[in-house]
């Protein structure tokens, strides 16, 4: 497990102790999706650094309290996590804008036809949401969205399952390009689209 993953888990542990929910290491492990032994190791490190204090309630029961130093460290970790997330968002937005620009520039025809450049998103997750925002700066027109899992509307558009794709039509509505909006496994996505 990477150092950033440990910091992420440590931040969440500090958050749980700060909220004073009386959580056990077992419930923390389950909530974090990590092994109980790793949770125990991370809690011991937090105690060793003075960010968490252990209070013995009963001989076989302890309670964990976050210290002022722990609150300060949790704040630092949260700020660093937020800054990393914003940086990732910017990089993703720039990459999508660049690809949309290439798609629009390389569109067949001389551009004088005035016909809309109709696209369908394949994927309706966070990447597609960033892509939707980027569309405002293009001449591309989103006419549909396909997703394997999501069923709720995507910015007012009905999300269809892949079974609704038939060549260059989605549920009978024509489009010109299918744009994959995911950073998932390329080979798996290609196989999904082809199927």
XYZ file of C-alpha atoms in Angstrom:
195
model
C 0.000 0.000 0.000
C 1.373 3.416 -0.937
C 2.228 6.228 1.472
C -0.619 8.332 0.038
C -3.080 5.485 0.740
C -1.808 5.270 4.326
C -2.241 9.032 4.695
C -5.754 8.805 3.261
C -6.682 6.068 5.747
C -4.999 7.942 8.608
C -6.998 11.075 7.747
C -10.225 9.089 7.793
C -9.299 7.473 11.123
C -8.576 10.903 12.622
C -11.898 12.109 11.246
C -13.721 9.197 12.902
C -12.043 9.881 16.237
C -12.730 13.603 15.974
C -16.433 12.953 15.380
C -16.358 10.924 18.624
C -18.562 8.143 17.280
C -16.969 5.627 19.644
C -15.829 3.480 16.729
C -13.865 0.306 17.250
C -10.857 -0.731 15.206
C -12.964 -3.535 13.734
C -15.670 -1.121 12.533
C -12.992 1.263 11.219
C -11.379 -1.562 9.249
C -14.730 -2.425 7.710
C -15.531 1.222 6.927
C -12.109 1.779 5.330
C -12.127 -1.531 3.474
C -8.773 -2.609 4.883
C -7.556 -5.433 7.117
C -7.975 -5.181 10.880
C -4.209 -5.650 11.331
C -3.466 -2.676 9.056
C -6.031 -0.588 10.932
C -4.333 -1.532 14.211
C -0.928 -0.561 12.783
C -2.222 2.814 11.556
C -3.891 3.574 14.905
C -0.656 2.673 16.756
C 1.263 5.077 14.487
C -1.263 7.850 15.187
C -0.920 7.216 18.934
C 2.890 7.140 18.629
C 2.893 10.501 16.860
C 0.742 12.002 19.598
C -2.237 12.640 17.320
C -4.500 10.197 19.148
C -4.701 9.449 22.860
C -5.839 6.093 24.275
C -8.043 6.091 27.365
C -8.681 2.771 29.137
C -12.393 2.620 29.953
C -12.367 -0.986 31.171
C -9.579 -3.563 31.299
C -10.603 -4.891 27.883
C -12.034 -1.673 26.423
C -10.315 1.502 25.223
C -11.473 4.779 23.789
C -9.545 6.886 21.304
C -9.496 10.676 21.435
C -7.953 12.957 18.863
C -5.481 15.433 20.335
C -5.062 19.085 19.312
C -1.960 18.011 17.368
C -4.099 15.351 15.666
C -6.706 17.947 14.698
C -3.972 20.131 13.201
C -2.535 17.172 11.271
C -5.982 16.126 10.012
C -6.502 19.678 8.745
C -3.146 19.568 6.948
C -3.951 16.177 5.417
C -7.410 17.349 4.313
C -5.936 20.450 2.661
C -3.316 18.351 0.848
C -5.988 15.870 -0.298
C -8.173 18.719 -1.567
C -5.249 20.334 -3.423
C -4.403 17.002 -5.081
C -8.050 16.520 -6.074
C -8.238 20.004 -7.605
C -4.986 19.400 -9.491
C -6.370 16.102 -10.830
C -9.574 17.886 -11.874
C -7.582 20.559 -13.757
C -5.444 17.983 -15.551
C -8.523 15.961 -16.493
C -10.373 19.058 -17.711
C -7.399 20.181 -19.815
C -6.996 16.698 -21.315
C -10.694 16.474 -22.187
C -10.752 19.992 -23.658
C -7.751 19.118 -25.810
C -9.377 15.895 -27.054
C -12.689 17.661 -27.788
C -10.775 20.283 -29.773
C -9.040 17.570 -31.813
C -12.353 15.784 -32.369
C -14.040 18.962 -33.587
C -11.113 19.999 -35.800
C -10.820 16.552 -37.407
C -14.592 16.277 -38.013
C -15.307 15.151 -41.604
C -16.487 17.855 -44.010
C -15.457 21.414 -44.506
C -17.462 22.774 -41.585
C -19.621 24.892 -43.872
C -22.523 22.408 -43.827
C -23.906 23.792 -40.574
C -24.877 20.302 -39.453
C -24.527 19.609 -35.732
C -21.612 17.535 -34.522
C -23.674 14.995 -32.558
C -21.886 12.922 -29.965
C -22.880 10.314 -27.384
C -20.932 9.814 -24.161
C -20.063 6.229 -23.271
C -19.801 6.487 -19.491
C -21.696 8.694 -17.056
C -19.282 8.990 -14.135
C -17.131 11.813 -12.862
C -15.058 12.008 -16.055
C -18.244 12.448 -18.106
C -19.389 15.183 -15.724
C -16.145 17.075 -16.326
C -16.591 16.437 -20.061
C -20.103 17.876 -19.936
C -18.712 21.101 -18.502
C -16.032 21.188 -21.229
C -18.658 20.854 -23.983
C -19.741 24.449 -23.369
C -16.538 25.623 -25.086
C -17.013 23.464 -28.204
C -19.328 23.077 -31.175
C -20.050 19.466 -30.213
C -23.636 18.558 -29.319
C -24.292 15.862 -26.701
C -27.371 13.924 -27.830
C -27.156 10.895 -25.535
C -25.396 9.047 -22.766
C -24.705 5.325 -22.409
C -23.635 3.678 -19.164
C -23.481 0.100 -17.943
C -24.425 0.933 -14.332
C -26.000 4.391 -14.025
C -29.734 4.742 -14.571
C -30.506 8.219 -13.214
C -30.509 11.144 -15.699
C -27.264 12.814 -16.687
C -27.752 16.604 -16.780
C -31.298 16.121 -18.036
C -30.463 13.385 -20.552
C -31.787 9.856 -20.136
C -28.960 7.405 -19.549
C -29.337 4.336 -21.752
C -27.774 0.910 -21.401
C -25.403 -0.342 -24.139
C -28.225 -2.511 -25.547
C -29.834 0.695 -26.856
C -26.874 1.285 -29.204
C -27.477 0.220 -32.792
C -24.681 1.315 -35.097
C -24.690 5.111 -35.046
C -28.062 5.392 -33.327
C -28.950 5.450 -29.647
C -32.505 4.367 -28.969
C -33.294 5.287 -32.580
C -31.693 8.774 -32.406
C -28.765 9.215 -34.820
C -25.366 10.463 -33.706
C -21.966 10.840 -35.347
C -19.371 9.844 -32.726
C -19.311 7.712 -29.581
C -16.953 9.346 -27.074
C -15.636 7.139 -24.258
C -15.682 9.139 -21.014
C -13.710 6.946 -18.635
C -10.150 6.396 -17.526
C -10.915 2.701 -17.065
C -9.143 -0.208 -18.674
C -8.950 0.657 -22.390
C -9.113 -2.954 -23.615
C -12.147 -3.725 -21.430
C -13.916 -0.560 -22.578
C -13.148 -1.330 -26.221
C -14.580 -4.848 -25.778
C -17.735 -3.403 -24.165
C -18.246 -0.921 -27.010
C -17.626 -3.499 -29.722
C -20.020 -5.971 -28.063
